[in-house]
Amino acid sequence: HITVIPEIDMPGHMQAALTSYPELGCTGGPYEVWKIWGISDDVLCAGNDETLKFIDDVLGEIIEIFPSEYIHVGGDECPKVRWKTCPKCQARIKALGIKGDKKHSAEAYLQSFIITHAEKFLNDKGRQIIGWDEILEGGLAPNSTVMSWRGSAGGIKAAQLGHDVIMTPNDYCYFDYYQSEDTRHEPFAIGGFVPLEKVYSLNPTASLTEEQAKHILGTQANLWTEYIPTSEQVEYMVLPRMAALAEVQWTQLEKKDYTNFTTRLAGLIGLYRRDGLNYREPFRQQADSTATEKK
Ligand code: ACM
Ligand code: ZN
């Protein structure tokens, strides 16, 4: 009873694809699969018709593999530097009559053209898209569901516009972030600080009216693994934060009680132990200052 929703992140996060298909980048490459962390300036060329065909081909294959109603098309972290100087991208902007305004650049609207293209392809096949909150920039593709990751603001705005939303604000739901401020005793991570209590405190419908709150489909934790080399470390990052987020999802706001949760956590920890899982000791934080051994 679990539905896996795949994400093909476009038009950014495409460095590896560009390595295989350099003709789909604005400069033509050559490109190399990245060996460093961060965001690449090289993205799919939005002015190239072959890019649109590539998107259709990839999504066409994806929907054959995944029966999910929703397909995630990304949309996050797409720098526009290449598009600004690419003749093909600029020609597309001209051909579409796109103009930048006070809110967004012409290139931001060009991204919206790409996402809308993917959305139309998927809608025609009976599927719906999910995209990161950046898809709000430059006009939201009409039926799209928004995943709010840069805090909750994008999700709130999308819900107010009548879009469905999944709340995964990084300051509550990024399980790749540290669980202690004393990072010396934690496995090396991307940064941030999301302790168990912070996860538990998330109210995904805060600042929404009852009507708008109906658009919040739920919450999600993200565990990006570029800093996480082993399954054991995956367990360490999600347990027991995953239990806190589960309770956020299925417990009515007025019944949420962190102290009560922590007393019940003992039973859950027993199950983690029984199954040999590598959880983070939830109340280790107080002991951190005296701890000497490195995890
Ligand atoms: C994201 O973390 N870039 C969605
Ligand atoms: Zn281009």
Tab-separated table of C-alpha atoms and ligand atoms in Angstrom:
chain	number	residue	atom	x	y	z
A	1	HIS	CA	0.000	0.000	0.000
A	2	ILE	CA	2.845	2.389	-0.776
A	3	THR	CA	2.873	4.376	-3.997
A	4	VAL	CA	6.308	5.448	-5.168
A	5	ILE	CA	6.316	8.828	-6.930
A	6	PRO	CA	9.411	9.332	-9.066
A	7	GLU	CA	11.052	12.707	-9.594
A	8	ILE	CA	12.837	13.720	-12.766
A	9	ASP	CA	14.269	17.094	-11.837
A	10	MET	CA	14.160	19.610	-14.694
A	11	PRO	CA	15.344	21.914	-16.160
A	12	GLY	CA	18.168	22.131	-13.568
A	13	HIS	CA	19.977	19.312	-11.753
A	14	MET	CA	20.791	17.938	-15.201
A	15	GLN	CA	24.579	17.795	-15.145
A	16	ALA	CA	24.710	14.017	-15.519
A	17	ALA	CA	22.149	14.038	-18.338
A	18	LEU	CA	24.107	16.787	-20.114
A	19	THR	CA	27.227	14.660	-19.901
A	20	SER	CA	25.445	12.050	-22.018
A	21	TYR	CA	23.496	14.548	-24.156
A	22	PRO	CA	25.747	17.647	-24.407
A	23	GLU	CA	23.708	18.969	-27.327
A	24	LEU	CA	20.858	19.654	-24.859
A	25	GLY	CA	22.903	22.221	-22.921
A	26	CYS	CA	23.136	25.890	-23.898
A	27	THR	CA	26.900	25.776	-24.528
A	28	GLY	CA	27.009	22.302	-26.053
A	29	GLY	CA	29.540	21.128	-23.483
A	30	PRO	CA	31.536	19.032	-23.072
A	31	TYR	CA	30.198	18.323	-19.597
A	32	GLU	CA	31.346	15.982	-16.874
A	33	VAL	CA	29.324	14.246	-14.183
A	34	TRP	CA	29.917	16.361	-11.094
A	35	LYS	CA	32.220	15.179	-8.383
A	36	ILE	CA	31.474	18.131	-6.113
A	37	TRP	CA	28.472	19.246	-4.072
A	38	GLY	CA	26.290	22.169	-5.056
A	39	ILE	CA	24.236	23.513	-7.946
A	40	SER	CA	25.516	23.568	-11.506
A	41	ASP	CA	24.955	26.569	-13.778
A	42	ASP	CA	24.600	24.160	-16.679
A	43	VAL	CA	20.964	23.208	-17.224
A	44	LEU	CA	18.772	22.041	-20.091
A	45	CYS	CA	18.611	24.574	-22.940
A	46	ALA	CA	15.061	25.878	-22.953
A	47	GLY	CA	15.374	27.178	-26.500
A	48	ASN	CA	16.153	23.836	-28.089
A	49	ASP	CA	13.208	21.798	-29.438
A	50	GLU	CA	15.287	18.667	-28.863
A	51	THR	CA	15.071	19.443	-25.134
A	52	LEU	CA	11.289	19.285	-25.287
A	53	LYS	CA	11.487	15.965	-27.120
A	54	PHE	CA	13.969	14.685	-24.512
A	55	ILE	CA	11.563	15.639	-21.729
A	56	ASP	CA	8.709	13.836	-23.495
A	57	ASP	CA	10.865	10.743	-24.093
A	58	VAL	CA	12.081	10.548	-20.496
A	59	LEU	CA	8.654	11.177	-18.975
A	60	GLY	CA	7.146	8.714	-21.461
A	61	GLU	CA	9.493	6.020	-20.162
A	62	ILE	CA	8.935	7.007	-16.540
A	63	ILE	CA	5.162	6.630	-16.728
A	64	GLU	CA	5.573	3.166	-18.180
A	65	ILE	CA	7.580	2.200	-15.099
A	66	PHE	CA	5.651	4.087	-12.401
A	67	PRO	CA	1.843	3.809	-12.264
A	68	SER	CA	1.550	6.724	-9.776
A	69	GLU	CA	-1.025	9.394	-10.574
A	70	TYR	CA	1.619	11.997	-9.704
A	71	ILE	CA	4.990	12.479	-11.345
A	72	HIS	CA	7.427	14.951	-9.775
A	73	VAL	CA	9.131	17.209	-12.322
A	74	GLY	CA	11.395	19.120	-9.958
A	75	GLY	CA	11.808	22.736	-10.994
A	76	ASP	CA	14.133	23.660	-8.119
A	77	GLU	CA	17.585	25.181	-8.137
A	78	CYS	CA	17.787	26.079	-11.822
A	79	PRO	CA	20.244	28.949	-12.335
A	80	LYS	CA	19.366	31.126	-15.319
A	81	VAL	CA	22.885	32.322	-16.181
A	82	ARG	CA	23.236	30.189	-19.308
A	83	TRP	CA	19.769	31.097	-20.562
A	84	LYS	CA	20.552	34.819	-20.277
A	85	THR	CA	23.321	34.584	-22.882
A	86	CYS	CA	22.128	31.615	-24.972
A	87	PRO	CA	20.912	32.643	-28.467
A	88	LYS	CA	18.420	29.750	-28.581
A	89	CYS	CA	16.932	30.550	-25.182
A	90	GLN	CA	16.713	34.248	-26.019
A	91	ALA	CA	15.081	33.408	-29.372
A	92	ARG	CA	12.485	31.308	-27.526
A	93	ILE	CA	11.783	34.185	-25.149
A	94	LYS	CA	11.245	36.452	-28.168
A	95	ALA	CA	9.118	33.929	-30.054
A	96	LEU	CA	6.861	33.415	-27.041
A	97	GLY	CA	6.627	37.159	-26.441
A	98	ILE	CA	7.871	36.685	-22.886
A	99	LYS	CA	8.739	39.853	-21.036
A	100	GLY	CA	10.393	40.218	-17.653
A	101	ASP	CA	8.607	42.367	-15.106
A	102	LYS	CA	9.062	43.633	-11.566
A	103	LYS	CA	8.284	40.214	-10.139
A	104	HIS	CA	10.292	37.891	-12.349
A	105	SER	CA	12.878	37.912	-15.104
A	106	ALA	CA	12.045	36.763	-18.640
A	107	GLU	CA	14.176	33.680	-17.907
A	108	ALA	CA	12.023	32.810	-14.870
A	109	TYR	CA	8.996	32.848	-17.159
A	110	LEU	CA	10.940	30.658	-19.587
A	111	GLN	CA	11.288	28.051	-16.844
A	112	SER	CA	7.535	28.152	-16.475
A	113	PHE	CA	7.302	27.314	-20.207
A	114	ILE	CA	9.375	24.165	-19.638
A	115	ILE	CA	7.370	23.036	-16.614
A	116	THR	CA	4.100	23.742	-18.397
A	117	HIS	CA	5.343	21.651	-21.331
A	118	ALA	CA	6.050	18.726	-19.009
A	119	GLU	CA	2.717	19.213	-17.296
A	120	LYS	CA	0.790	19.139	-20.561
A	121	PHE	CA	2.586	15.980	-21.679
A	122	LEU	CA	1.744	14.243	-18.401
A	123	ASN	CA	-1.823	15.570	-18.173
A	124	ASP	CA	-2.493	14.194	-21.669
A	125	LYS	CA	-1.465	10.781	-20.305
A	126	GLY	CA	-3.760	11.136	-17.301
A	127	ARG	CA	-1.036	12.067	-14.819
A	128	GLN	CA	-0.574	15.099	-12.555
A	129	ILE	CA	2.611	16.953	-11.772
A	130	ILE	CA	4.294	17.881	-8.520
A	131	GLY	CA	6.984	20.551	-8.528
A	132	TRP	CA	9.174	22.313	-5.962
A	133	ASP	CA	8.029	25.749	-4.839
A	134	GLU	CA	10.202	27.457	-7.480
A	135	ILE	CA	7.475	26.560	-9.987
A	136	LEU	CA	5.509	29.421	-8.425
A	137	GLU	CA	8.016	31.806	-9.979
A	138	GLY	CA	7.035	32.814	-13.442
A	139	GLY	CA	3.476	31.581	-13.176
A	140	LEU	CA	2.307	28.279	-11.839
A	141	ALA	CA	1.447	25.476	-14.191
A	142	PRO	CA	-2.329	25.146	-13.814
A	143	ASN	CA	-3.004	21.735	-12.209
A	144	SER	CA	0.267	21.384	-10.421
A	145	THR	CA	0.818	20.344	-6.827
A	146	VAL	CA	3.499	22.334	-5.037
A	147	MET	CA	6.107	20.895	-2.695
A	148	SER	CA	7.139	23.659	-0.331
A	149	TRP	CA	10.794	23.182	0.641
A	150	ARG	CA	12.259	26.677	1.079
A	151	GLY	CA	10.279	27.106	4.272
A	152	SER	CA	6.481	27.156	4.255
A	153	ALA	CA	5.873	30.442	2.427
A	154	GLY	CA	5.660	28.888	-1.051
A	155	GLY	CA	3.193	26.287	0.167
A	156	ILE	CA	1.035	28.903	1.865
A	157	LYS	CA	1.008	31.029	-1.288
A	158	ALA	CA	0.186	28.018	-3.482
A	159	ALA	CA	-2.670	26.934	-1.179
A	160	GLN	CA	-4.033	30.479	-1.240
A	161	LEU	CA	-3.994	30.262	-5.043
A	162	GLY	CA	-5.999	27.025	-4.808
A	163	HIS	CA	-3.204	24.562	-5.580
A	164	ASP	CA	-2.656	21.361	-3.668
A	165	VAL	CA	0.446	21.410	-1.513
A	166	ILE	CA	2.815	19.021	0.212
A	167	MET	CA	4.646	20.687	3.070
A	168	THR	CA	8.300	19.772	3.411
A	169	PRO	CA	9.825	22.974	4.820
A	170	ASN	CA	13.566	22.549	5.185
A	171	ASP	CA	13.607	24.039	8.687
A	172	TYR	CA	11.379	21.194	9.974
A	173	CYS	CA	11.550	18.355	7.455
A	174	TYR	CA	15.083	18.079	6.098
A	175	PHE	CA	16.416	14.947	7.699
A	176	ASP	CA	19.795	15.469	6.043
A	177	TYR	CA	20.253	18.404	8.471
A	178	TYR	CA	22.086	17.941	11.774
A	179	GLN	CA	20.227	16.698	14.854
A	180	SER	CA	22.483	18.542	17.276
A	181	GLU	CA	24.163	21.920	17.321
A	182	ASP	CA	27.232	20.160	18.644
A	183	THR	CA	28.148	18.819	15.220
A	184	ARG	CA	31.494	17.407	16.386
A	185	HIS	CA	29.633	14.379	17.712
A	186	GLU	CA	27.475	13.899	14.640
A	187	PRO	CA	28.235	12.325	11.288
A	188	PHE	CA	29.328	14.983	8.770
A	189	ALA	CA	26.204	16.524	7.201
A	190	ILE	CA	25.157	19.312	4.862
A	191	GLY	CA	24.439	21.726	7.736
A	192	GLY	CA	21.235	23.001	9.340
A	193	PHE	CA	19.747	21.962	12.667
A	194	VAL	CA	16.493	20.019	12.865
A	195	PRO	CA	16.163	18.317	16.259
A	196	LEU	CA	13.363	15.880	17.076
A	197	GLU	CA	11.270	18.454	18.949
A	198	LYS	CA	11.441	20.855	16.002
A	199	VAL	CA	10.084	18.173	13.664
A	200	TYR	CA	7.282	17.425	16.112
A	201	SER	CA	6.366	21.116	16.339
A	202	LEU	CA	5.500	21.449	12.641
A	203	ASN	CA	1.953	22.585	11.976
A	204	PRO	CA	1.569	22.223	8.222
A	205	THR	CA	-1.655	24.226	8.036
A	206	ALA	CA	-0.539	27.171	10.177
A	207	SER	CA	-1.656	30.580	8.843
A	208	LEU	CA	-4.194	29.061	6.444
A	209	THR	CA	-7.966	29.368	6.519
A	210	GLU	CA	-9.984	26.165	6.888
A	211	GLU	CA	-10.746	26.242	3.168
A	212	GLN	CA	-7.082	26.773	2.184
A	213	ALA	CA	-5.939	24.106	4.656
A	214	LYS	CA	-7.860	21.511	2.626
A	215	HIS	CA	-5.192	21.965	-0.061
A	216	ILE	CA	-2.442	20.707	2.255
A	217	LEU	CA	-2.241	17.061	1.223
A	218	GLY	CA	0.307	16.252	3.906
A	219	THR	CA	3.923	16.539	4.870
A	220	GLN	CA	7.112	14.895	3.698
A	221	ALA	CA	10.615	14.480	5.042
A	222	ASN	CA	13.518	14.830	2.636
A	223	LEU	CA	16.681	12.866	3.018
A	224	TRP	CA	19.137	13.906	0.324
A	225	THR	CA	22.018	11.497	0.494
A	226	GLU	CA	24.984	13.304	-1.012
A	227	TYR	CA	26.540	13.421	2.473
A	228	ILE	CA	25.201	10.016	3.524
A	229	PRO	CA	27.333	7.111	2.291
A	230	THR	CA	25.696	4.142	4.066
A	231	SER	CA	22.282	2.694	4.883
A	232	GLU	CA	23.248	2.751	8.563
A	233	GLN	CA	23.666	6.514	8.336
A	234	VAL	CA	20.299	6.784	6.593
A	235	GLU	CA	18.760	5.045	9.618
A	236	TYR	CA	20.604	7.373	11.980
A	237	MET	CA	19.254	10.437	10.179
A	238	VAL	CA	15.608	9.295	10.002
A	239	LEU	CA	15.155	7.512	13.340
A	240	PRO	CA	13.374	8.693	15.371
A	241	ARG	CA	12.660	11.971	13.491
A	242	MET	CA	10.465	9.938	11.135
A	243	ALA	CA	8.230	8.966	14.080
A	244	ALA	CA	7.788	12.633	15.023
A	245	LEU	CA	6.773	13.570	11.478
A	246	ALA	CA	4.378	10.617	11.261
A	247	GLU	CA	2.625	11.957	14.332
A	248	VAL	CA	2.472	15.442	12.790
A	249	GLN	CA	0.639	13.866	9.866
A	250	TRP	CA	-1.912	11.726	11.594
A	251	THR	CA	-2.574	13.458	14.912
A	252	GLN	CA	-5.068	16.285	15.278
A	253	LEU	CA	-3.357	19.487	16.278
A	254	GLU	CA	-5.107	19.745	19.650
A	255	LYS	CA	-4.014	16.217	20.555
A	256	LYS	CA	-0.330	16.740	19.792
A	257	ASP	CA	1.783	16.645	22.937
A	258	TYR	CA	5.563	16.397	22.722
A	259	THR	CA	6.043	15.151	26.293
A	260	ASN	CA	3.507	12.414	25.717
A	261	PHE	CA	5.265	11.536	22.447
A	262	THR	CA	8.619	11.196	24.185
A	263	THR	CA	7.214	8.809	26.794
A	264	ARG	CA	5.819	6.614	24.019
A	265	LEU	CA	9.096	6.843	22.154
A	266	ALA	CA	10.695	4.423	24.610
A	267	GLY	CA	8.541	1.595	23.208
A	268	LEU	CA	9.497	2.525	19.678
A	269	ILE	CA	13.183	2.583	20.561
A	270	GLY	CA	12.713	-0.978	21.836
A	271	LEU	CA	11.530	-1.958	18.359
A	272	TYR	CA	14.482	-0.183	16.718
A	273	ARG	CA	16.812	-2.141	19.028
A	274	ARG	CA	15.041	-5.419	18.333
A	275	ASP	CA	15.478	-4.842	14.594
A	276	GLY	CA	19.109	-3.764	14.914
A	277	LEU	CA	18.446	-0.298	13.520
A	278	ASN	CA	20.921	2.537	13.884
A	279	TYR	CA	18.747	5.213	15.499
A	280	ARG	CA	19.924	8.429	17.120
A	281	GLU	CA	19.518	8.346	20.885
A	282	PRO	CA	16.782	10.979	21.219
A	283	PHE	CA	17.881	12.525	24.491
A	284	ARG	CA	21.578	12.358	23.885
A	285	GLN	CA	21.733	16.091	23.400
A	286	GLN	CA	22.039	16.835	27.104
A	287	ALA	CA	24.892	14.344	27.293
A	288	ASP	CA	26.633	15.759	24.224
A	289	SER	CA	28.725	18.228	26.173
A	290	THR	CA	30.333	15.422	28.147
A	291	ALA	CA	30.488	12.871	25.364
A	292	THR	CA	33.961	12.140	24.166
A	293	GLU	CA	33.535	9.380	21.640
A	294	LYS	CA	32.706	10.356	18.089
A	295	LYS	CA	29.652	8.765	16.533
B	1	ACM	C1	15.594	20.770	-2.734
B	1	ACM	O1	15.981	20.476	-1.604
B	1	ACM	N1	16.416	21.325	-3.608
B	1	ACM	C2	14.234	20.517	-3.151
B	2	ZN	ZN	19.805	27.742	-24.136
